[in-house]
XYZ file of C-alpha atoms in Angstrom:
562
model
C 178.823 50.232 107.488
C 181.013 49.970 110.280
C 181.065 53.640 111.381
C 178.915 53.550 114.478
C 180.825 51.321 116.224
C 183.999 52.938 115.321
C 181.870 55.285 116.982
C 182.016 53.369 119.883
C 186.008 53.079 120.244
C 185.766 57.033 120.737
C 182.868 56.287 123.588
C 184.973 54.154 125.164
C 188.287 56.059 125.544
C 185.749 59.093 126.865
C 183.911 56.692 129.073
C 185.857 54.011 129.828
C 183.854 53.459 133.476
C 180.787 54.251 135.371
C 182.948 56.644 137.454
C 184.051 59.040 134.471
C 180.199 59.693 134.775
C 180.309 61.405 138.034
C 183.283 63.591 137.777
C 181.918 67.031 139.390
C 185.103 68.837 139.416
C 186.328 68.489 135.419
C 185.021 71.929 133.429
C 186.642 70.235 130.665
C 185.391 66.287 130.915
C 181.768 65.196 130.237
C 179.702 64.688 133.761
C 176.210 64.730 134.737
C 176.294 68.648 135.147
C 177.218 69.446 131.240
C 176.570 65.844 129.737
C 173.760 64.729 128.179
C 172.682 68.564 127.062
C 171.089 67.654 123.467
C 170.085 64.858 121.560
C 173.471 63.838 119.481
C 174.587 63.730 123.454
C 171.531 60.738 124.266
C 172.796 59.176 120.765
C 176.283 58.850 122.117
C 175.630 57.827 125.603
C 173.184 55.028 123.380
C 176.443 53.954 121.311
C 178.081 53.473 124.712
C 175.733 51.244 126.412
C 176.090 49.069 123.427
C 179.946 48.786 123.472
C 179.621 46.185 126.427
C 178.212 43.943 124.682
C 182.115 43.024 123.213
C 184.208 45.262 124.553
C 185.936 42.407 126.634
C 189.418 41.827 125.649
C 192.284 39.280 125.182
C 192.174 37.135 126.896
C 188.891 38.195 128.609
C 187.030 36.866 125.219
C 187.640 33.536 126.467
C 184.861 34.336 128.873
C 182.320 35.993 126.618
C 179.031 34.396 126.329
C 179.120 33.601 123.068
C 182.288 31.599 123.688
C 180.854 30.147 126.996
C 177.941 29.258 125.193
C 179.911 27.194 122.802
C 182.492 25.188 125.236
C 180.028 24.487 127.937
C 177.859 22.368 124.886
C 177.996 19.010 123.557
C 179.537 20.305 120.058
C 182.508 21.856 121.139
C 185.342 20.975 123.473
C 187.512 23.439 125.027
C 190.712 22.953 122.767
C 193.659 25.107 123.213
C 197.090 24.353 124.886
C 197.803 22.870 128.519
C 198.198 26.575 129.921
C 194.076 27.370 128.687
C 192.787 26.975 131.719
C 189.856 28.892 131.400
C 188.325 26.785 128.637
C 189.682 23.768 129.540
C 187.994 24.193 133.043
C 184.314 25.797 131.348
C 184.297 22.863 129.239
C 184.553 20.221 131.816
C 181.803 22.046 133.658
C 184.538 23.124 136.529
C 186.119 27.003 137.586
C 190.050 27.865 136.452
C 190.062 30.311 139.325
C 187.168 32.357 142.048
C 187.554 35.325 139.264
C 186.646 33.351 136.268
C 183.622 35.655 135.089
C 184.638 38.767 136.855
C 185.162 40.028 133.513
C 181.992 39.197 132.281
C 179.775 40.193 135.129
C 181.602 43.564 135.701
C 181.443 44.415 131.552
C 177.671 43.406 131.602
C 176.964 45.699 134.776
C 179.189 48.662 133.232
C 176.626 48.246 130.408
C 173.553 48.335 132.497
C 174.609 51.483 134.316
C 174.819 52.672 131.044
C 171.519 51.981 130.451
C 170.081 53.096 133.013
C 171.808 57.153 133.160
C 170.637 57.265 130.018
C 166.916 56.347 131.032
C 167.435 58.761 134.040
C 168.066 61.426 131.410
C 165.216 60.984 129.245
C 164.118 64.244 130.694
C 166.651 66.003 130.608
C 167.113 67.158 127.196
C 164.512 68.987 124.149
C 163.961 66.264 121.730
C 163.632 67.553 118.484
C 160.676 65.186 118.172
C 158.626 62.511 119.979
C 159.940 59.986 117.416
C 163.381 60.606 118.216
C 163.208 60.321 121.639
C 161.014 56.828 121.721
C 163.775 54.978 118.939
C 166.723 55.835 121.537
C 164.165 55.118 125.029
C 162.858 51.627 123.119
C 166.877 50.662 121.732
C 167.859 51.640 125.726
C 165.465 49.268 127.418
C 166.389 46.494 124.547
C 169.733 47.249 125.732
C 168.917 46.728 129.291
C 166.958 43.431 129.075
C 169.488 41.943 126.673
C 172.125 42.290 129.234
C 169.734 41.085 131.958
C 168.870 38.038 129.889
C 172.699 36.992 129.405
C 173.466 37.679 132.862
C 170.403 35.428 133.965
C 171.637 32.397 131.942
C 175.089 32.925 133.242
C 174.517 32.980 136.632
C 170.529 32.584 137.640
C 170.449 35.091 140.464
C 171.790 38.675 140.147
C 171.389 42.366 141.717
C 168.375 43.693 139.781
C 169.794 47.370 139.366
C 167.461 49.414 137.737
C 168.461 53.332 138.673
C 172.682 54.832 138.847
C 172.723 54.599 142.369
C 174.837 53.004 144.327
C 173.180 50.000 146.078
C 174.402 46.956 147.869
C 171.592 44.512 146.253
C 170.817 41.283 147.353
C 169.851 38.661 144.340
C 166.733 38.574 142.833
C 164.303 35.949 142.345
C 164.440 34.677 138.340
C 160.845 35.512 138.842
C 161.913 39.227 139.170
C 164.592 39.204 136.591
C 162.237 37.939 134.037
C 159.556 39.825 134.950
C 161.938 43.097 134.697
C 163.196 41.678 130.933
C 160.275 41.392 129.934
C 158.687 44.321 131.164
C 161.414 46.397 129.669
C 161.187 44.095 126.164
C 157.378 45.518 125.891
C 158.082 48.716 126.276
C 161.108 48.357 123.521
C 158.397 46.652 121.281
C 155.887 49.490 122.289
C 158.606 52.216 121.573
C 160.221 50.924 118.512
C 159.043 52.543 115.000
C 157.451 50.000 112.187
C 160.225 50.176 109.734
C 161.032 47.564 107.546
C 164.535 46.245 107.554
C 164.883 47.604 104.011
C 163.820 50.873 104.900
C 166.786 51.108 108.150
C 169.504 53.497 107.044
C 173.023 51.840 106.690
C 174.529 53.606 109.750
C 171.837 52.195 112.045
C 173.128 48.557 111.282
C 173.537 46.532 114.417
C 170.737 49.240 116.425
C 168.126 47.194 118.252
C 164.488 46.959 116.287
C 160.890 46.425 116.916
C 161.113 43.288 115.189
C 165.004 42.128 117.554
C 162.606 43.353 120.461
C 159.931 40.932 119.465
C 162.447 37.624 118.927
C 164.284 38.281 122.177
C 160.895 37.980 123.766
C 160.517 35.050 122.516
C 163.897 33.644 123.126
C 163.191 35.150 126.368
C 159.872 33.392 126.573
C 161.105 29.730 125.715
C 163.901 30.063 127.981
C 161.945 31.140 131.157
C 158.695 29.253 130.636
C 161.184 26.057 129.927
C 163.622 26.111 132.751
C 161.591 26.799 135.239
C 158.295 25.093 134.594
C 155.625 28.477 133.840
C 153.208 29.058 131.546
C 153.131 32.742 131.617
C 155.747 35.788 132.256
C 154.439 37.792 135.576
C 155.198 41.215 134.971
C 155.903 43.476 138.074
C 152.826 45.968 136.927
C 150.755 42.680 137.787
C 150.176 41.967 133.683
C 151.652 38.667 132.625
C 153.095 37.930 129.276
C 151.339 34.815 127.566
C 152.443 32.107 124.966
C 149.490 33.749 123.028
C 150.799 37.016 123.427
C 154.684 36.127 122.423
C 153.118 33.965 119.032
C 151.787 37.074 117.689
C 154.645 39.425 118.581
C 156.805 36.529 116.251
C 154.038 36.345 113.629
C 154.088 40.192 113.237
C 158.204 39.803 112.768
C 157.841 37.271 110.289
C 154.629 39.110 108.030
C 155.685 42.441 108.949
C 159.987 43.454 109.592
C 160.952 42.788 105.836
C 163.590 39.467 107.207
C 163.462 36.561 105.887
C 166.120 33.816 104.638
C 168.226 34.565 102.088
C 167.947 31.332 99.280
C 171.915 29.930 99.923
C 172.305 29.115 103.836
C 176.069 29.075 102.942
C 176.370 32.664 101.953
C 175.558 33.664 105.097
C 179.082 32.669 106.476
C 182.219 34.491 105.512
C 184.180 32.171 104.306
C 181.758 32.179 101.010
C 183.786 35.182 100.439
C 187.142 33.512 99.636
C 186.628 32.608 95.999
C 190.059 30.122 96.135
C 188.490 28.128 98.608
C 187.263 24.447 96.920
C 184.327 24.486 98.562
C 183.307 28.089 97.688
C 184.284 27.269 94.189
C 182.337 23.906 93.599
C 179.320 25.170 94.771
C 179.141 29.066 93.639
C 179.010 30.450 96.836
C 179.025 34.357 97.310
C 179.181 35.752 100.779
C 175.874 37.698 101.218
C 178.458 40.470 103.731
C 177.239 43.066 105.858
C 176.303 46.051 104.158
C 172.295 45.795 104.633
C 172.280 43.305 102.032
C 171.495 40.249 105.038
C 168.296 40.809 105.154
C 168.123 37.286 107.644
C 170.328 38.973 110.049
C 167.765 40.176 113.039
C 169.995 40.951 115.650
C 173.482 41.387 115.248
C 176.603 41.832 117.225
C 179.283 44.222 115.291
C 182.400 44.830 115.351
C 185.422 47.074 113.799
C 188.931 46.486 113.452
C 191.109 49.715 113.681
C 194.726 47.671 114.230
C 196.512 49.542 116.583
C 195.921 47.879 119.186
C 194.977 49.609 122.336
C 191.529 50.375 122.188
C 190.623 49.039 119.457
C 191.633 45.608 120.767
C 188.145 45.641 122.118
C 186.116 46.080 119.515
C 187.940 43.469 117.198
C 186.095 39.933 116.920
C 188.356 38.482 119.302
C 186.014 35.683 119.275
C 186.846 34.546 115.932
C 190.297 34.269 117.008
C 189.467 32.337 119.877
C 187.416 29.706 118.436
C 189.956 28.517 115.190
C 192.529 26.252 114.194
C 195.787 26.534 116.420
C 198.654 29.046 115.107
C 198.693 28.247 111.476
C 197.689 29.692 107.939
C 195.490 27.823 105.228
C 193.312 29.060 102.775
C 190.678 30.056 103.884
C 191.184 29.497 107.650
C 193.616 32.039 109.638
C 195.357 31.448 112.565
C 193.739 31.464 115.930
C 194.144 30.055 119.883
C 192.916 26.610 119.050
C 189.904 26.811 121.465
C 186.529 25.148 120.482
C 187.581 22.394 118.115
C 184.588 20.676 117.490
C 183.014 17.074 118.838
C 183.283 14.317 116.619
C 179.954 13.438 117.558
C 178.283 16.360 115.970
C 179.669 15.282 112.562
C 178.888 11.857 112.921
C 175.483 12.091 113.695
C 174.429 15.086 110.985
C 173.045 13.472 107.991
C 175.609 13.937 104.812
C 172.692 14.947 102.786
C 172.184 18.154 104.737
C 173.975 21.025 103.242
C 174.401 22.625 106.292
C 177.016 19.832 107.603
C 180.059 21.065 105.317
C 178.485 24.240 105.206
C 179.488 24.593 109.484
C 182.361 22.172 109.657
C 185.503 20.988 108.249
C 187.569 18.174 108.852
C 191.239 19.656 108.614
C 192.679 16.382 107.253
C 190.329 16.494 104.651
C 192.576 16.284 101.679
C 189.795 15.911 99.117
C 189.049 18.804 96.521
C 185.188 19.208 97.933
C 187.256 21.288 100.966
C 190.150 22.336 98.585
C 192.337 22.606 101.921
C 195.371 21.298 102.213
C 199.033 21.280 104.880
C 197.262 21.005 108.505
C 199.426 19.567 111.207
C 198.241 19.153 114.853
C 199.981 21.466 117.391
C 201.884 19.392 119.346
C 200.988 21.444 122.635
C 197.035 21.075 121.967
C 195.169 19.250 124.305
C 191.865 18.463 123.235
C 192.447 18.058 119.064
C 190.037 16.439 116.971
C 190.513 17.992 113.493
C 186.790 19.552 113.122
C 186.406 22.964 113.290
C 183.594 25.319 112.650
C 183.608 27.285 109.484
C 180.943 30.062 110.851
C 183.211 32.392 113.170
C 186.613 31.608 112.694
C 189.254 34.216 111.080
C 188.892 33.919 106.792
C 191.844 34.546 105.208
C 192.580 35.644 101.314
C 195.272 35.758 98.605
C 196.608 39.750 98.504
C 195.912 40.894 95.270
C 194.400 37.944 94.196
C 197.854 36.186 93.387
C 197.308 32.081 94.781
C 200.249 31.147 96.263
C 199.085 27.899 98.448
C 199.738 27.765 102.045
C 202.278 30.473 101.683
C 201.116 32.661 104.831
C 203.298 35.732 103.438
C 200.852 36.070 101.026
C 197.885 36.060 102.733
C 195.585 38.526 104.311
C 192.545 38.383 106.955
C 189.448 39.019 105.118
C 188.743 42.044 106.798
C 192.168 43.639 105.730
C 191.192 43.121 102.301
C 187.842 44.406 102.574
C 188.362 47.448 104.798
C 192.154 48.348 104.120
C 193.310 47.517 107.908
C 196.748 46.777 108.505
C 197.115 44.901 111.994
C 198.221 41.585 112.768
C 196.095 38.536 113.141
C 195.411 39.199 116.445
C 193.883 42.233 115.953
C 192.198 42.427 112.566
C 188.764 40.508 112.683
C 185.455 42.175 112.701
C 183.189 39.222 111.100
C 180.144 40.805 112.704
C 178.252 37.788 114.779
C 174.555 36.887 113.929
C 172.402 36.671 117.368
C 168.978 36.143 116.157
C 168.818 34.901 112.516
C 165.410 34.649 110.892
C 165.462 31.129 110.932
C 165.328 30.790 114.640
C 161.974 33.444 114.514
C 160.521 30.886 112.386
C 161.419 28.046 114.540
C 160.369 29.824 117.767
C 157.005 30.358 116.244
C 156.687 26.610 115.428
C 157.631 25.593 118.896
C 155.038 27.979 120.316
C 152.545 26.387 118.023
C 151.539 29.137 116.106
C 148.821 28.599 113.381
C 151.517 28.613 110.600
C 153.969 26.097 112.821
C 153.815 23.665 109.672
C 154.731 26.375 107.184
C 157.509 28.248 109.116
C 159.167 24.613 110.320
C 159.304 23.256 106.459
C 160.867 27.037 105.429
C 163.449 26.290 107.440
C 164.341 22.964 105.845
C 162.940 23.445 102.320
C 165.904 26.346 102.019
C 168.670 23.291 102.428
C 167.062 20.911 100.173
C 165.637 18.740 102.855
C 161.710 17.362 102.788
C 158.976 18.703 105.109
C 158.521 16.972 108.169
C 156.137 17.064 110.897
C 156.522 20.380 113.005
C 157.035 18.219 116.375
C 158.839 19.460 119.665
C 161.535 15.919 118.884
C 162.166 17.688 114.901
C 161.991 20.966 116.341
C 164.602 19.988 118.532
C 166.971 18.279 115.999
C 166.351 20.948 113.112
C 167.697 23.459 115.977
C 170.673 21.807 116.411
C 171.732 21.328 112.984
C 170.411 25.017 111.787
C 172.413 27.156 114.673
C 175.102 24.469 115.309
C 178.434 26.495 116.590
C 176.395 29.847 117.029
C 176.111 29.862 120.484
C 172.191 28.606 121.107
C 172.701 25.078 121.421
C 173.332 25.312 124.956
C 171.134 27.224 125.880
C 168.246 24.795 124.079
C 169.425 21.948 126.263
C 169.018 23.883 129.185
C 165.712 25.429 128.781
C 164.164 21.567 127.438
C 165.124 20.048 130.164
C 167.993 17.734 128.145
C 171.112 18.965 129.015
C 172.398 16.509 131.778
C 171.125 13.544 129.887
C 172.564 14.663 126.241
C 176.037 15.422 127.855
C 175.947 12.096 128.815
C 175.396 10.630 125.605
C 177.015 13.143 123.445
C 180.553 13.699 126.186
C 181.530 10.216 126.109
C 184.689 8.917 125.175
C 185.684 11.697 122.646
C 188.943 10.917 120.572
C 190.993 13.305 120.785
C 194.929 13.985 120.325
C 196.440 15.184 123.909
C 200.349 17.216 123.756
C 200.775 14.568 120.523
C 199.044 11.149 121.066
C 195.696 10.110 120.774
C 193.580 9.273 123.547
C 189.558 9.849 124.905
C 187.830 12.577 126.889
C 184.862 12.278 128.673
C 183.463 15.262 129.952
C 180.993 14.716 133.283
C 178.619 17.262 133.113
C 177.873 17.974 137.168
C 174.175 18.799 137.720
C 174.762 20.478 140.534
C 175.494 23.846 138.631
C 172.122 23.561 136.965
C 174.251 24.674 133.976
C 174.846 27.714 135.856
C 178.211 29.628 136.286
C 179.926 30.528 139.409
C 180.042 34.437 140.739
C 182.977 36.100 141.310
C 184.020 35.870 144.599
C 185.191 39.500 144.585
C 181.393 40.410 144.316
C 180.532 38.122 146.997
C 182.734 39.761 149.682
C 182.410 43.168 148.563
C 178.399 42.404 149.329
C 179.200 42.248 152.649
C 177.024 38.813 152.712
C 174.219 39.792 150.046
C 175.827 37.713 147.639
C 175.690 34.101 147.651
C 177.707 31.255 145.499
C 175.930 29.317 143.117
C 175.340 25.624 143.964
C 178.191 23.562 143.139
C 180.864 25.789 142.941
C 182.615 25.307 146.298
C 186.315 23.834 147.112
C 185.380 21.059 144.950
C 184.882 22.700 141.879
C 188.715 23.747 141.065
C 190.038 22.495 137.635
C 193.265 20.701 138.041
């Protein structure tokens, strides 16, 4: 299940940059003269433009949005050791350096040139059917407003480039960029066969659907119509997208795509695949994996592990490595950078009844058999410690050969060396694929919208945990968001587009314990509204505009992380 985007490490070393593209004088390299020339040529440009969506490396994964999206919220902290500057600085809402997202905004634009030859050569080629060319068109302008939409929330105002060209762009309006995501959403949703998630052949796991097409509009929906204060998406063909409109595109994902939760919210996580784990074994937990079998998985990010380094550095989950306990072995947690350790406050103010509290975190010291863990020790170079971690995307280790030899790291293995036969080391061997849109957050969109099941679809969501209905208000919306995707990158975003981030950083940011280089002390985090929540451009791209570009609000000389 993991052989298109192996597919993709071969992509990558034969188009490693927009420029390979355009090289006229090669008779032996692909080029716009002899490249696309048939359709397996469109598939492969396809699996290209979705490599940038994590083909950032070490230590650029410290900057990926789903990483970002994690430090910058009120659950996480930045963690790490006194020379992570990056997260230490995104976490307390200040810039390690004028570059900081050059990685970022470069990777996303690589991807939306991408995107965009491949629209330009739509044309170009015979399709061997009508069908085959709308599935890669519709997955293409999914592509395209996906990237759009995480640029947007990174840094508000970008260069709308919609054709290969080479333009110096000013920054559109977030009327624009919406208008263009959206506009390019429909069209996936218009493009995109009916096909049941059941029905999608293995090797077209991870491929954008109809039904991922119809909950990023709504995620794109919430997010624009919330942050900025509209009722209504203008498109540029002078349509608008309505609240109506995005209700029944969600409704038809829910009745119609074949998703829907699976019955155990803990299988969904990997580390229900480590069978000497306590907690796997008190409660009977199987991993449901990712095979086809994850039928609540909408969207998904994937990734392979070849272990050899090089270019397959870049298609490891690198973010799994980045958000996990500090350099050390346990069963079932690996070894990672130490980055995201998780706010206190989170577990303190989750309800122990709610299976989904142990089922995201664990407290390392947690010597009791209901974790089963045992042998954590704080690093003394960490700087922002507080024992919780998140169990979601963090490297899973196992026994080899299924001999249990406690906390002896010789004989352990990364899950995904025991499932897939890689040999690599652990910074190079995770490929936990990473869940973007989950069912659950369909059925909680829909509620939010008020559509004319909101009651139904809000007490699915809890009724799977064990927890009693409530009323399907925007406050229990709210809190049932934060406690279903806790640690999978959304939260932030939430806060943002309600209107509650500068007043819940506040609250939630305050006075933190927390061990610092050995002794325990607070944090307080002071959120700077400034920003807007926003991130700061690279300042390469702003000179090399030649003064189209300008900095985001509060990201002058001020702004520098000690």
């Amino acid at each position: 299940m993991k052989k298109v985007f192996l597919f993709v490490c071969l992509m990558a070393a034969l188009f490693p940059g927009c420029s390979d593209f355009l090289d006229t004088e090669s008779k032996v390299k692909k080029n716009t003269d002899n490249f696309p020339v048939n359709e397996d040529d469109m598939y492969s440009l396809l699996i290209g433009a979705y490599s940038s969506q994590i083909a950032l490396r070490q230590p650029e994964t410290s900057r990926d949005f789903f990483v970002v999206s994690e430090i910058r919220s009120d659950d996480r902290l930045g963690g790490g050791e006194s020379q992570d500057r990056y997260t230490a600085a995104m976490n307390e809402f200040l810039k390690s350096d004028d570059e900081m997202f050059a990685p970022a905004w470069n990777n996303y634009y690589k991807g939306i040139y991408r995107a965009n030859f491949l629209l330009e050569s739509m044309d170009k080629i015979s399709w061997t059917s009508e069908e085959s060319r709308k599935k890669i068109e519709g997955q293409t302008y999914y592509i395209r407003a996906y990237y759009y939409f995480e640029l947007c929330r990174l840094f508000e105002r970008v260069p709308l480039r919609l054709q290969t060209a080479s333009e110096n762009l000013p920054q559109a309006t977030p009327d624009e960029l919406y208008g263009q995501i959206a506009s390019d959403l429909k069209k996936a949703i218009d493009l995109l066969p009916v096909q049941k998630y059941q029905d999608i052949p293995k090797s077209e796991l991870g491929l954008a659907t109809k039904w991922a097409a119809e909950a990023l509009m709504g995620r794109v929906f919430l997010f624009y119509t919330g942050f900025y204060g509209k009722a209504e998406i203008a498109l540029s063909t002078g349509d608008n997208i309505t609240k109506d409109q995005v209700v029944k595109w969600l409704v038809d994902c829910i009745d119609s795509s074949g998703h829907g939760l699976i019955s155990e919210y803990r299988n969904l996580w990997p580390y229900a695949y480590c069978k000497y784990y306590g907690y796997v074994k008190n409660h009977d937990l199987n991993w449901i994996g990712e095979k086809g079998d994850n039928y609540e998985a909408v969207y998904v990010r994937k990734y392979s592990a070849l272990g050899n380094g090089g270019v397959s550095q870049s298609y490891d989950n690198n973010v799994c490595m980045f958000l996990s306990h500090g350099k050390q072995d346990q069963v079932p947690f690996g070894r990672g950078n130490g980055m995201g350790t998780v706010n206190p406050k989170l577990w303190n103010d989750w309800p122990d009844e709610d299976i989904r509290k142990k089922g995201t975190i664990y407290y390392a010291y947690d010597q009791e058999e209901i974790e089963g863990v045992s042998g954590y020790k704080t690093s003394p170079a960490s700087i922002q410690e507080t024992g919780f971690w998140s169990k979601k995307y963090t490297p899973i280790n196992v026994y080899k050969n299924g001999e249990a030899t406690p906390n002896n790291p010789k004989n352990m293995v990364n899950m995904s060396v025991d499932l897939y036969g890689r040999t690599a080391s652990w910074q190079q061997d995770n490929s936990t694929d990473i869940m973007i849109i989950r069912f659950s957050d369909v059925l909680l969109m829909a509620a939010e919208l008020g559509a004319p099941r909101a009651q139904e679809y809000f007490d699915r969501v809890r009724k799977r945990v064990g927890l009693p209905s409530l009323p399907a208000s925007l406050e229990n919306i709210k809190q049932e968001r934060r406690w279903e995707f806790a640690c999978e990158g959304i939260r932030y975003w939430d806060l943002m587009r309600w209107g509650d981030l500068e007043r819940i950083m506040e609250t939630n940011m305050k006075d933190i314990p927390v061990t610092k280089l050995g002794t325990e002390t607070t944090l307080t985090v002071k959120y700077r509204p400034e920003t807007k929540g926003f991130q700061p451009i690279p300042e390469s791209e702003i000179l090399l505009s030649d003064g189209k570009l300008e900095q985001n609000p509060g990201w002058g000389p001020d702004s520098y992380y000690p």
